[in-house]
Short mmCIF file of C-alpha atoms in Angstrom, two decimals:
data_model
loop_
_atom_site.label_atom_id
_atom_site.label_comp_id
_atom_site.label_asym_id
_atom_site.label_seq_id
_atom_site.Cartn_x
_atom_site.Cartn_y
_atom_site.Cartn_z
CA MET A 1 95.13 105.11 158.68
CA ARG A 2 98.32 105.31 157.81
CA THR A 3 99.93 109.06 157.52
CA ALA A 4 101.16 109.60 153.82
CA PRO A 5 105.01 109.85 153.42
CA PRO A 6 105.71 113.15 151.40
CA PRO A 7 105.19 113.01 148.01
CA GLY A 8 108.43 113.25 146.61
CA ARG A 9 109.87 110.20 148.65
CA ASN A 10 106.59 108.62 147.53
CA ARG A 11 107.55 108.75 143.95
CA MET A 12 111.10 107.69 144.52
CA ARG A 13 110.02 104.70 146.20
CA LEU A 14 107.35 103.72 143.01
CA ARG A 15 109.72 103.88 141.14
CA LEU A 16 112.29 101.61 142.63
CA LEU A 17 109.70 99.30 143.32
CA SER A 18 109.07 99.44 139.17
CA VAL A 19 112.56 99.16 138.72
CA GLY A 20 112.81 96.35 140.48
CA SER A 21 110.39 94.22 139.89
CA LEU A 22 111.55 94.18 136.42
CA LEU A 23 114.81 93.31 137.09
CA ALA A 24 113.86 90.70 139.06
CA PHE A 25 111.65 89.15 136.35
CA VAL A 26 114.45 89.57 133.86
CA LEU A 27 116.74 88.03 136.21
CA LEU A 28 114.70 85.24 137.09
CA TRP A 29 114.09 84.15 133.15
CA GLN A 30 118.12 84.10 132.82
CA LEU A 31 118.32 81.70 135.84
CA CYS A 32 115.82 79.71 134.34
CA VAL A 33 117.28 79.10 130.82
CA ALA A 34 119.55 76.39 130.58
CA PRO A 35 122.98 77.29 128.95
CA GLU A 36 123.67 75.55 125.59
CA GLY A 37 124.21 72.12 125.52
CA VAL A 38 123.74 71.69 129.35
CA SER A 39 120.61 69.70 130.22
CA ASP A 40 119.43 70.05 133.86
CA TRP A 41 116.13 71.43 135.44
CA ARG A 42 116.43 74.72 133.72
CA ILE A 43 114.26 74.95 130.61
CA PRO A 44 116.13 73.66 127.40
CA ARG A 45 117.27 76.59 125.07
CA ILE A 46 115.06 75.16 122.21
CA MET A 47 112.18 76.41 124.35
CA LEU A 48 113.13 79.30 125.26
CA SER A 49 116.21 81.97 124.76
CA PRO A 50 117.70 83.91 128.01
CA PRO A 51 117.15 87.42 127.87
CA SER A 52 120.37 88.21 127.24
CA GLU A 53 120.38 86.17 124.21
CA VAL A 54 117.31 88.45 123.15
CA ALA A 55 118.86 91.40 124.28
CA ALA A 56 121.93 91.08 122.12
CA LEU A 57 120.01 90.19 119.51
CA PHE A 58 117.77 93.00 119.52
CA VAL A 59 120.72 95.32 119.06
CA ASP A 60 121.67 93.24 116.54
CA LYS A 61 118.47 93.39 114.62
CA LEU A 62 118.69 97.06 114.78
CA THR A 63 120.66 96.76 111.70
CA ASN A 64 121.04 93.34 110.54
CA PRO A 65 118.00 92.61 107.88
CA LYS A 66 118.91 88.58 108.41
CA PRO A 67 117.58 85.74 108.68
CA ASP A 68 113.60 87.44 107.48
CA GLY A 69 114.76 90.30 105.02
CA GLU A 70 114.28 93.24 107.02
CA THR A 71 115.75 95.37 110.29
CA LEU A 72 114.00 95.34 113.03
CA VAL A 73 113.90 99.35 112.68
CA VAL A 74 111.91 98.51 108.84
CA HIS A 75 109.65 95.82 110.99
CA ALA A 76 108.83 98.54 113.27
CA TRP A 77 107.85 101.43 111.10
CA VAL A 78 105.99 99.26 109.20
CA SER A 79 103.93 97.94 112.08
CA MET A 80 103.19 101.25 113.10
CA GLN A 81 102.29 103.10 109.80
CA GLU A 82 99.65 100.22 109.41
CA ALA A 83 98.15 100.64 113.35
CA PHE A 84 98.28 104.35 113.56
CA LEU A 85 96.48 104.49 110.10
CA GLY A 86 93.92 101.60 111.11
CA TYR A 87 93.93 104.16 114.31
CA LEU A 88 93.68 107.00 112.86
CA LEU A 89 90.30 106.39 110.26
CA ALA A 90 89.31 104.29 113.65
CA LEU A 91 89.12 107.58 115.54
CA LEU A 92 87.69 109.42 112.47
CA VAL A 93 84.66 107.37 112.02
CA GLY A 94 83.84 105.74 115.60
CA ILE A 95 84.22 109.18 117.61
CA PRO A 96 81.26 111.08 115.42
CA LEU A 97 79.66 108.09 114.73
CA GLY A 98 79.70 107.44 118.78
CA LEU A 99 78.18 110.93 119.52
CA ALA A 100 75.57 110.71 116.94
CA MET A 101 74.39 107.85 118.16
CA GLY A 102 74.47 109.01 121.42
CA TRP A 103 72.40 112.31 120.60
CA PHE A 104 70.12 111.64 118.05
CA ARG A 105 67.66 108.84 117.95
CA THR A 106 67.18 108.19 114.28
CA VAL A 107 70.55 106.86 113.71
CA ARG A 108 70.81 105.31 117.30
CA GLY A 109 67.62 103.28 115.52
CA LEU A 110 69.64 103.02 112.25
CA LEU A 111 72.86 101.79 113.53
CA ARG A 112 72.41 99.90 116.67
CA PRO A 113 71.82 96.62 115.57
CA ILE A 114 74.19 96.39 112.89
CA PHE A 115 76.74 97.80 115.40
CA GLU A 116 75.61 95.33 118.06
CA MET A 117 76.25 92.16 115.50
CA ILE A 118 79.41 93.59 114.64
CA ARG A 119 80.74 94.14 117.89
CA PRO A 120 81.10 90.51 119.39
CA ILE A 121 83.08 89.40 116.20
CA PRO A 122 86.81 89.56 116.98
CA PRO A 123 88.70 91.48 114.71
CA VAL A 124 90.72 88.41 113.76
CA ALA A 125 88.26 86.91 112.03
CA TRP A 126 88.14 89.75 109.38
CA ILE A 127 91.38 88.26 108.09
CA PRO A 128 90.10 85.68 106.21
CA LEU A 129 87.97 88.27 104.08
CA THR A 130 90.60 90.92 103.68
CA VAL A 131 93.47 88.55 102.84
CA PHE A 132 90.54 87.94 99.64
CA TRP A 133 89.51 91.68 99.53
CA PHE A 134 93.05 93.14 99.58
CA GLY A 135 96.08 90.40 99.69
CA ILE A 136 98.57 90.63 102.30
CA GLY A 137 99.62 94.24 101.67
CA LEU A 138 98.43 97.39 104.07
CA GLY A 139 95.02 97.69 103.09
CA GLY A 140 93.40 94.67 104.74
CA LYS A 141 95.99 94.84 107.48
CA VAL A 142 94.64 98.58 107.77
CA PHE A 143 90.65 97.62 107.94
CA ILE A 144 91.15 95.20 110.73
CA ILE A 145 93.34 97.10 112.36
CA TRP A 146 90.16 100.09 111.60
CA MET A 147 87.77 97.26 112.57
CA SER A 148 88.94 96.60 116.01
CA GLY A 149 89.64 100.47 116.96
CA VAL A 150 86.07 101.75 115.51
CA VAL A 151 84.13 99.27 118.26
CA PRO A 152 85.72 101.12 121.67
CA CYS A 153 85.32 104.63 119.87
CA VAL A 154 81.80 103.93 119.03
CA ILE A 155 81.20 102.90 122.43
CA ASN A 156 82.84 105.33 124.73
CA ALA A 157 81.67 108.38 122.50
CA TYR A 158 78.22 106.72 122.70
CA ILE A 159 78.23 106.46 126.38
CA GLY A 160 79.91 109.88 127.04
CA VAL A 161 76.68 111.40 125.37
CA ARG A 162 74.80 109.10 126.84
CA MET A 163 76.12 110.01 130.31
CA ALA A 164 75.81 113.69 129.64
CA ASN A 165 75.49 115.37 132.57
CA PRO A 166 71.90 116.51 132.14
CA THR A 167 72.50 119.76 134.34
CA TYR A 168 74.60 121.26 131.56
CA ILE A 169 71.82 120.39 128.96
CA ASN A 170 68.86 121.69 130.77
CA MET A 171 71.46 125.07 131.30
CA SER A 172 72.02 125.50 127.89
CA ARG A 173 68.09 125.02 126.87
CA THR A 174 67.65 127.68 129.24
CA TYR A 175 69.62 129.96 126.88
CA GLY A 176 67.41 128.70 123.98
CA ALA A 177 69.84 127.01 122.58
CA THR A 178 68.76 124.85 119.32
CA ASP A 179 69.06 121.09 119.78
CA TRP A 180 72.23 121.07 117.77
CA GLN A 181 73.57 123.72 119.80
CA VAL A 182 72.76 121.59 122.83
CA PHE A 183 74.32 118.77 121.33
CA THR A 184 77.66 120.48 119.63
CA ARG A 185 77.62 123.43 123.08
CA ALA A 186 77.69 121.44 126.14
CA CYS A 187 76.92 117.93 125.51
CA ILE A 188 80.37 116.79 123.09
CA PRO A 189 82.09 118.90 125.42
CA SER A 190 80.79 116.75 128.73
CA ALA A 191 81.57 113.77 126.68
CA LEU A 192 85.38 114.33 126.02
CA PRO A 193 86.70 112.70 129.00
CA MET A 194 85.17 109.52 127.84
CA VAL A 195 86.28 109.55 124.17
CA PHE A 196 89.61 110.01 125.85
CA GLY A 197 89.51 107.20 127.42
CA ALA A 198 88.48 106.06 123.83
CA LEU A 199 91.94 107.34 122.62
CA GLN A 200 94.04 105.00 124.87
CA ILE A 201 91.92 101.87 124.68
CA ALA A 202 91.40 101.78 120.85
CA LEU A 203 95.19 102.24 120.30
CA VAL A 204 95.97 99.11 122.84
CA TYR A 205 93.54 97.50 120.51
CA CYS A 206 94.55 98.38 117.43
CA TRP A 207 98.47 97.31 118.04
CA ILE A 208 97.41 94.11 119.93
CA THR A 209 95.18 93.31 116.27
CA LEU A 210 97.60 94.37 114.26
CA VAL A 211 100.62 91.73 115.81
CA ALA A 212 97.80 89.17 115.15
CA ALA A 213 96.84 90.58 111.57
CA GLU A 214 100.79 89.95 110.46
CA LEU A 215 101.29 86.83 112.35
CA LEU A 216 98.69 85.20 109.76
CA ALA A 217 99.58 87.84 106.92
CA SER A 218 102.50 89.44 106.05
CA ASP A 219 105.79 89.54 104.13
CA LYS A 220 106.90 92.84 106.84
CA GLY A 221 106.46 93.92 110.04
CA ILE A 222 107.19 92.60 113.99
CA GLY A 223 104.43 90.25 113.46
CA TYR A 224 105.87 88.28 110.33
CA LEU A 225 109.10 89.01 112.16
CA ILE A 226 107.57 86.31 115.02
CA THR A 227 106.52 84.28 112.12
CA THR A 228 109.58 84.03 110.92
CA GLY A 229 111.40 83.17 114.15
CA ARG A 230 108.67 80.12 114.67
CA PHE A 231 109.47 78.27 111.04
CA LEU A 232 113.05 78.77 111.81
CA GLY A 233 112.57 77.42 115.47
CA ARG A 234 114.71 80.83 116.70
CA THR A 235 113.21 81.44 120.04
CA ASP A 236 115.19 84.37 120.37
CA LEU A 237 113.71 85.85 117.36
CA VAL A 238 110.49 85.38 118.20
CA LEU A 239 111.45 86.69 121.73
CA VAL A 240 112.52 90.23 119.88
CA GLY A 241 109.38 90.67 118.25
CA MET A 242 107.92 89.78 121.45
CA VAL A 243 109.72 92.48 123.23
CA SER A 244 109.77 95.30 120.70
CA VAL A 245 105.33 94.56 121.07
CA GLY A 246 105.54 95.55 124.24
CA LEU A 247 108.17 98.09 124.60
CA THR A 248 106.57 100.31 121.41
CA GLY A 249 102.76 99.49 122.98
CA ALA A 250 103.97 100.79 126.59
CA LEU A 251 105.72 103.70 124.73
CA ILE A 252 102.68 104.65 122.97
CA SER A 253 100.54 104.32 125.83
CA LEU A 254 102.48 106.67 127.79
CA ILE A 255 102.55 109.20 125.26
CA ILE A 256 98.97 109.22 124.70
CA ASP A 257 98.49 109.58 128.92
CA ARG A 258 100.86 112.63 128.72
CA ILE A 259 98.82 114.15 125.68
CA GLU A 260 95.74 113.29 127.70
CA ALA A 261 96.51 115.11 130.94
CA ARG A 262 97.02 118.01 129.17
CA LEU A 263 94.34 118.10 126.89
CA LEU A 264 92.00 117.40 130.14
CA ALA A 265 93.43 119.86 132.64
CA GLY A 266 91.12 122.38 131.57
CA LEU A 267 87.75 120.18 132.04
CA ARG A 268 88.62 119.57 136.05
CA ARG A 269 86.33 120.50 138.57
CA MET B 1 56.56 149.66 134.86
CA ASP B 2 53.64 149.55 137.41
CA ARG B 3 54.70 148.00 140.17
CA THR B 4 51.10 146.83 141.35
CA VAL B 5 51.30 144.68 137.93
CA VAL B 6 52.18 140.77 138.08
CA HIS B 7 54.42 139.60 135.94
CA ILE B 8 54.75 136.06 136.79
CA GLU B 9 52.47 133.89 138.23
CA CYS B 10 51.61 130.36 139.58
CA ASP B 11 48.12 129.65 139.33
CA GLY B 12 46.88 126.35 141.03
CA VAL B 13 49.82 125.09 139.97
CA GLY B 14 50.89 121.08 141.09
CA LYS B 15 53.44 118.80 140.67
CA SER B 16 53.57 115.42 141.76
CA TYR B 17 56.72 112.60 140.80
CA LEU B 18 56.71 108.98 140.62
CA GLN B 19 58.95 107.45 143.09
CA LYS B 20 59.47 103.25 143.63
CA GLY B 21 56.35 103.42 141.94
CA ARG B 22 54.69 105.30 144.16
CA THR B 23 53.34 109.14 143.12
CA VAL B 24 54.36 111.75 145.55
CA PRO B 25 53.03 114.78 145.64
CA VAL B 26 55.74 117.81 145.80
CA LEU B 27 53.26 120.82 144.87
CA GLU B 28 49.23 121.02 145.10
CA GLY B 29 47.51 124.37 144.79
CA LEU B 30 50.00 126.90 145.00
CA SER B 31 48.59 130.57 143.42
CA PHE B 32 50.46 133.60 143.84
CA GLY B 33 51.70 136.71 141.42
CA VAL B 34 55.23 138.12 141.66
CA ARG B 35 54.89 141.64 140.62
CA GLU B 36 56.96 143.76 138.31
CA ARG B 37 60.31 145.03 139.90
CA GLU B 38 59.74 143.19 143.07
CA LEU B 39 61.74 141.13 144.96
CA LEU B 40 59.82 138.19 146.04
CA VAL B 41 61.33 135.13 148.31
CA VAL B 42 59.93 131.94 148.67
CA LEU B 43 60.35 130.56 151.78
CA GLY B 44 60.53 127.01 153.11
CA PRO B 45 62.83 124.30 154.97
CA GLY B 46 64.19 121.55 152.99
CA GLN B 47 61.57 118.85 151.20
CA SER B 48 59.40 121.76 150.51
CA GLY B 49 58.97 121.46 146.87
CA LYS B 50 60.48 125.08 146.18
CA THR B 51 63.13 123.81 143.87
CA THR B 52 60.45 122.71 141.95
CA LEU B 53 58.57 125.75 142.16
CA LEU B 54 61.13 127.58 140.48
CA ARG B 55 61.98 124.45 138.49
CA LEU B 56 58.33 125.03 136.90
CA MET B 57 58.54 128.65 136.68
CA ALA B 58 61.31 128.25 134.92
CA GLY B 59 59.74 126.34 131.98
CA LEU B 60 62.46 123.28 132.65
CA GLU B 61 59.50 120.63 134.13
CA ALA B 62 56.01 121.45 132.86
CA PRO B 63 53.31 121.36 136.06
CA ASP B 64 50.58 118.24 136.03
CA ALA B 65 47.66 120.83 137.43
CA GLY B 66 47.64 124.55 137.18
CA CYS B 67 49.55 127.07 134.90
CA VAL B 68 52.56 129.34 135.30
CA ARG B 69 52.03 132.45 133.68
CA MET B 70 54.33 135.72 132.66
CA HIS B 71 52.16 138.71 131.56
CA GLY B 72 49.47 136.17 130.90
CA GLU B 73 51.04 133.92 128.70
CA PRO B 74 51.62 130.42 129.97
CA VAL B 75 54.92 129.61 129.84
CA THR B 76 55.47 126.10 128.17
CA GLY B 77 59.02 125.66 128.12
CA PRO B 78 62.74 127.05 129.00
CA GLY B 79 63.14 131.16 127.73
CA THR B 80 65.99 133.55 128.09
CA ASP B 81 63.03 136.17 129.59
CA ARG B 82 63.96 134.23 132.69
CA GLY B 83 67.52 134.10 134.10
CA LEU B 84 68.98 131.03 136.59
CA VAL B 85 70.99 130.70 139.04
CA PHE B 86 71.20 127.87 140.41
CA GLN B 87 72.36 126.25 144.11
CA SER B 88 74.84 124.28 142.41
CA TYR B 89 76.73 126.97 140.14
CA MET B 90 76.32 124.85 136.66
CA LEU B 91 78.82 126.42 135.43
CA PHE B 92 81.16 124.40 132.09
CA PRO B 93 84.06 122.85 132.97
CA TRP B 94 85.29 123.04 130.51
CA LEU B 95 84.87 126.76 129.69
CA THR B 96 86.77 129.72 131.23
CA VAL B 97 84.79 132.50 133.30
CA LEU B 98 84.10 134.43 130.42
CA GLY B 99 83.21 131.94 128.50
CA ASN B 100 80.87 130.84 130.64
CA VAL B 101 79.16 134.43 130.35
CA GLU B 102 79.60 134.74 126.88
CA ILE B 103 78.42 131.34 125.46
CA GLY B 104 74.57 131.83 126.85
CA LEU B 105 75.04 135.29 124.86
CA ASP B 106 76.40 133.66 122.15
CA ILE B 107 73.52 130.64 121.52
CA GLN B 108 71.36 134.12 121.79
CA GLY B 109 73.58 135.91 119.07
CA ARG B 110 72.83 133.40 116.32
CA ARG B 111 68.92 134.27 116.18
CA THR B 112 69.55 137.78 117.05
CA GLY B 113 72.31 138.40 115.16
CA ALA B 114 75.17 140.30 117.78
CA THR B 115 78.33 140.06 116.66
CA ARG B 116 80.96 137.93 118.74
CA ALA B 117 82.41 140.72 120.10
CA GLN B 118 79.58 142.39 121.48
CA ALA B 119 78.96 139.48 123.19
CA ARG B 120 82.31 139.38 124.66
CA ASP B 121 81.75 143.16 125.63
CA LYS B 122 78.51 142.39 127.28
CA ALA B 123 80.10 139.19 129.08
CA ARG B 124 82.94 142.13 130.91
CA ALA B 125 80.50 144.27 131.59
CA TYR B 126 78.35 141.84 133.70
CA LEU B 127 81.43 140.18 135.47
CA ASP B 128 82.53 143.61 136.36
CA MET B 129 78.98 143.80 137.57
CA VAL B 130 79.75 141.23 140.07
CA GLY B 131 83.23 142.03 140.49
CA LEU B 132 84.80 139.18 138.76
CA SER B 133 86.93 141.47 136.86
CA GLY B 134 90.65 140.24 136.12
CA PHE B 135 89.39 136.43 136.43
CA GLU B 136 87.88 136.30 132.93
CA ASP B 137 90.65 133.57 131.87
CA TYR B 138 90.19 131.13 134.87
CA PHE B 139 88.55 128.26 135.11
CA PRO B 140 85.83 127.12 137.13
CA HIS B 141 87.50 124.60 139.81
CA GLN B 142 90.21 127.57 139.91
CA LEU B 143 87.68 129.73 141.97
CA SER B 144 85.96 129.52 145.30
CA GLY B 145 82.14 129.44 145.97
CA GLY B 146 81.80 132.36 146.23
CA MET B 147 82.98 133.67 142.94
CA LYS B 148 81.32 130.61 141.32
CA GLN B 149 78.36 131.97 142.23
CA ARG B 150 79.37 135.77 141.22
CA VAL B 151 80.00 133.78 137.58
CA GLY B 152 76.27 132.28 138.00
CA ILE B 153 74.65 135.89 138.18
CA ALA B 154 76.51 137.42 135.39
CA ARG B 155 75.94 134.72 133.55
CA ALA B 156 72.14 134.65 133.94
CA TYR B 157 72.20 138.65 134.10
CA ALA B 158 73.85 138.90 131.03
CA LEU B 159 71.23 137.73 128.65
CA GLU B 160 68.89 140.61 130.36
CA PRO B 161 66.22 138.21 131.07
CA GLN B 162 63.20 140.05 132.47
CA VAL B 163 62.73 138.01 135.37
CA MET B 164 64.97 136.20 137.55
CA LEU B 165 64.98 132.84 139.30
CA LEU B 166 67.40 132.05 142.13
CA ASP B 167 67.15 128.67 143.64
CA GLU B 168 68.89 128.94 147.00
CA PRO B 169 72.16 130.43 145.23
CA PHE B 170 74.37 130.82 148.64
CA GLY B 171 72.79 127.30 150.07
CA GLN B 172 76.62 125.97 149.94
CA LEU B 173 78.49 129.12 150.76
CA ASP B 174 79.92 130.04 154.46
CA ALA B 175 78.39 132.22 156.48
CA GLN B 176 80.67 135.04 155.85
CA THR B 177 80.59 135.05 152.14
CA ARG B 178 76.37 134.32 152.21
CA LEU B 179 76.29 137.91 153.88
CA SER B 180 78.61 139.28 151.47
CA MET B 181 76.68 137.73 148.40
CA GLU B 182 73.48 139.02 149.99
CA GLN B 183 74.16 142.37 150.42
CA GLU B 184 75.86 141.80 146.44
CA THR B 185 72.55 140.48 145.16
CA GLU B 186 70.57 143.54 146.86
CA ARG B 187 72.34 145.98 145.23
CA ILE B 188 72.67 144.49 142.32
CA TRP B 189 69.11 144.12 142.24
CA ARG B 190 68.40 147.83 143.58
CA ALA B 191 70.62 149.01 140.56
CA ASN B 192 68.49 147.50 137.62
CA ARG B 193 65.12 146.99 139.54
CA LYS B 194 64.46 143.68 137.68
CA THR B 195 61.74 140.98 138.76
CA MET B 196 63.39 138.51 140.94
CA VAL B 197 62.44 134.97 142.73
CA PHE B 198 64.58 134.38 145.42
CA VAL B 199 64.21 130.93 146.95
CA THR B 200 65.78 129.91 150.24
CA ASN B 201 65.34 128.32 153.19
CA ASN B 202 67.36 130.77 155.59
CA ILE B 203 65.13 133.15 157.27
CA ASP B 204 67.80 136.01 157.85
CA GLU B 205 68.36 135.53 154.09
CA ALA B 206 64.63 136.22 153.42
CA VAL B 207 64.13 139.24 155.63
CA TYR B 208 67.03 140.99 154.29
CA LEU B 209 66.43 140.45 150.58
CA ALA B 210 62.82 140.15 150.27
CA ASP B 211 59.64 142.78 149.34
CA ARG B 212 57.52 139.79 150.18
CA ILE B 213 58.10 136.51 151.72
CA ALA B 214 56.26 133.55 149.85
CA ILE B 215 56.17 131.05 153.49
CA LEU B 216 55.61 127.59 152.15
CA GLU B 217 54.25 124.97 154.16
CA GLY B 218 57.34 122.63 155.64
CA LYS B 219 55.97 119.05 154.50
CA LEU B 220 54.89 117.07 150.80
CA PRO B 221 53.04 118.39 149.35
CA GLY B 222 54.37 121.61 149.10
CA ARG B 223 51.24 124.46 149.65
CA LEU B 224 51.78 128.33 150.33
CA ALA B 225 51.27 128.95 154.46
CA ALA B 226 50.94 132.79 153.65
CA ILE B 227 52.58 135.57 152.32
CA ARG B 228 54.49 138.58 154.14
CA ASP B 229 55.28 141.78 153.29
CA VAL B 230 58.72 143.11 154.57
CA PRO B 231 58.26 146.79 154.95
CA LEU B 232 60.98 147.02 156.54
CA PRO B 233 63.92 150.81 154.60
CA ARG B 234 66.75 149.22 152.64
CA PRO B 235 69.48 148.56 153.09
CA ARG B 236 68.69 146.67 155.77
CA ASP B 237 70.38 145.88 159.57
CA PRO B 238 69.51 142.39 160.64
CA MET B 239 70.55 143.83 164.06
CA ASP B 240 68.27 146.16 164.06
CA VAL B 241 65.10 145.93 166.22
CA ALA B 242 62.24 146.06 163.49
CA PHE B 243 64.42 143.08 161.68
CA LEU B 244 64.43 140.76 164.85
CA ARG B 245 60.89 141.04 165.20
CA LEU B 246 59.78 140.47 161.88
CA ARG B 247 62.30 137.92 161.67
CA GLU B 248 60.80 136.20 165.31
CA GLU B 249 57.30 136.77 163.42
CA ILE B 250 57.82 134.94 160.45
CA THR B 251 59.49 132.09 162.40
CA ALA B 252 56.16 131.47 164.66
CA MET B 253 54.36 131.33 160.99
CA GLN B 254 56.81 128.77 159.84
CA LYS B 255 56.54 126.67 163.24
CA LEU B 256 52.78 127.00 162.76
CA ALA B 257 52.91 125.92 159.00
CA LEU B 258 55.32 122.85 160.15
#
């Protein structure tokens, strides 16, 4: 076995590797795209914009509403609002539902079949219906995002309860706890790590679905920006949208990671 | 209370488990009584069914044959009249030391009407009894094995059960800690004289603690090999000649049983 380097140096090396790979990727991308008017072995401009242009447009779009009507900040804000609203509703409904399905046989019997039917339907498949129901505004997208977020919430909470350490449950039974007390005092806390897992997974799902939903039905948002880029034949605009989605998603994941680490500190054994 | 009155008893208790489609008998025809205020040690090697026996007495499982009775009443499930201490501590990792002792009292309080403040005071008192004052706000993962088990003991005593059931409580501790925990157990038992059933595979521990030792046969299904009085005065000295002689004797009985 290799001996582990000191932790400080190790972290430094890891960071260097990450930054290095990112830089290498951008560099490769830049090298692979042909400049305007040149046609050689490289990818023509019409198919892919180089990162330099994407970066420039990114900065420009922060304040410039052309050509799609809104600045990048507005698009991102609209998208985030939709995503967070759908996400929060998914947590509020999905987690209690999953917990209840795990603990109460009746709830499980009632909801499991319906849930199993809905689960395999991709959230985007709901788009046509939601357009009929809600139009292309906020409501429809929130609904689709809710759909995609609620599934992992239910599953994780459900599994968390089903896998709750039986010794904790026995232990609380020896205190003379009622079924409800066992559920709230022993079962839910021991299911929490799984539930926190759901927070992360659901958010990623929500974010992915959001962009898909905006691609198909919207007049604002990052997904709309990408579609506009497509209609105008501007790969740089499309890429600005994609990069924004990626960056925001990664940022949100990072924040959730931090919160989770802090909340779970007390749960370590 | 009369020290000859049977407090909790097993009457022809038998239990078997289904394992890979085969029925494995774990306990068979086990009968003995634990007297009021007595410290009875159940001694048996690994795989002699002693943990199962304790789970049956706790009411966590029901026997297939026979009956467990407390003051003549059959045991039908777990209850706060029996306090449990487990080898693996079983503290809730999401609660502090105080929280772990408090939770049982809190649940009990919902029925008896005791307030949270009363529960807290009681929890503190029992943490003090096991020498953990000042550690109330620690989480289990911050404690050593011995300290975790002190919490386990305080938690069980806090509910003020009639009978204490301890399942190899010091099995995971190092020899030094184990000895001091045994002394501690005896001190606590002598201070409040609750009926105690203490399960162990350690002969020294058995002879050090027990009024009487119930010796199990060392193979499945577990049967009672003998019950032996330990007439030594307390506190006992494991280096004392009488102690060592009794230890020899019980070792021989166990070998015979194997």
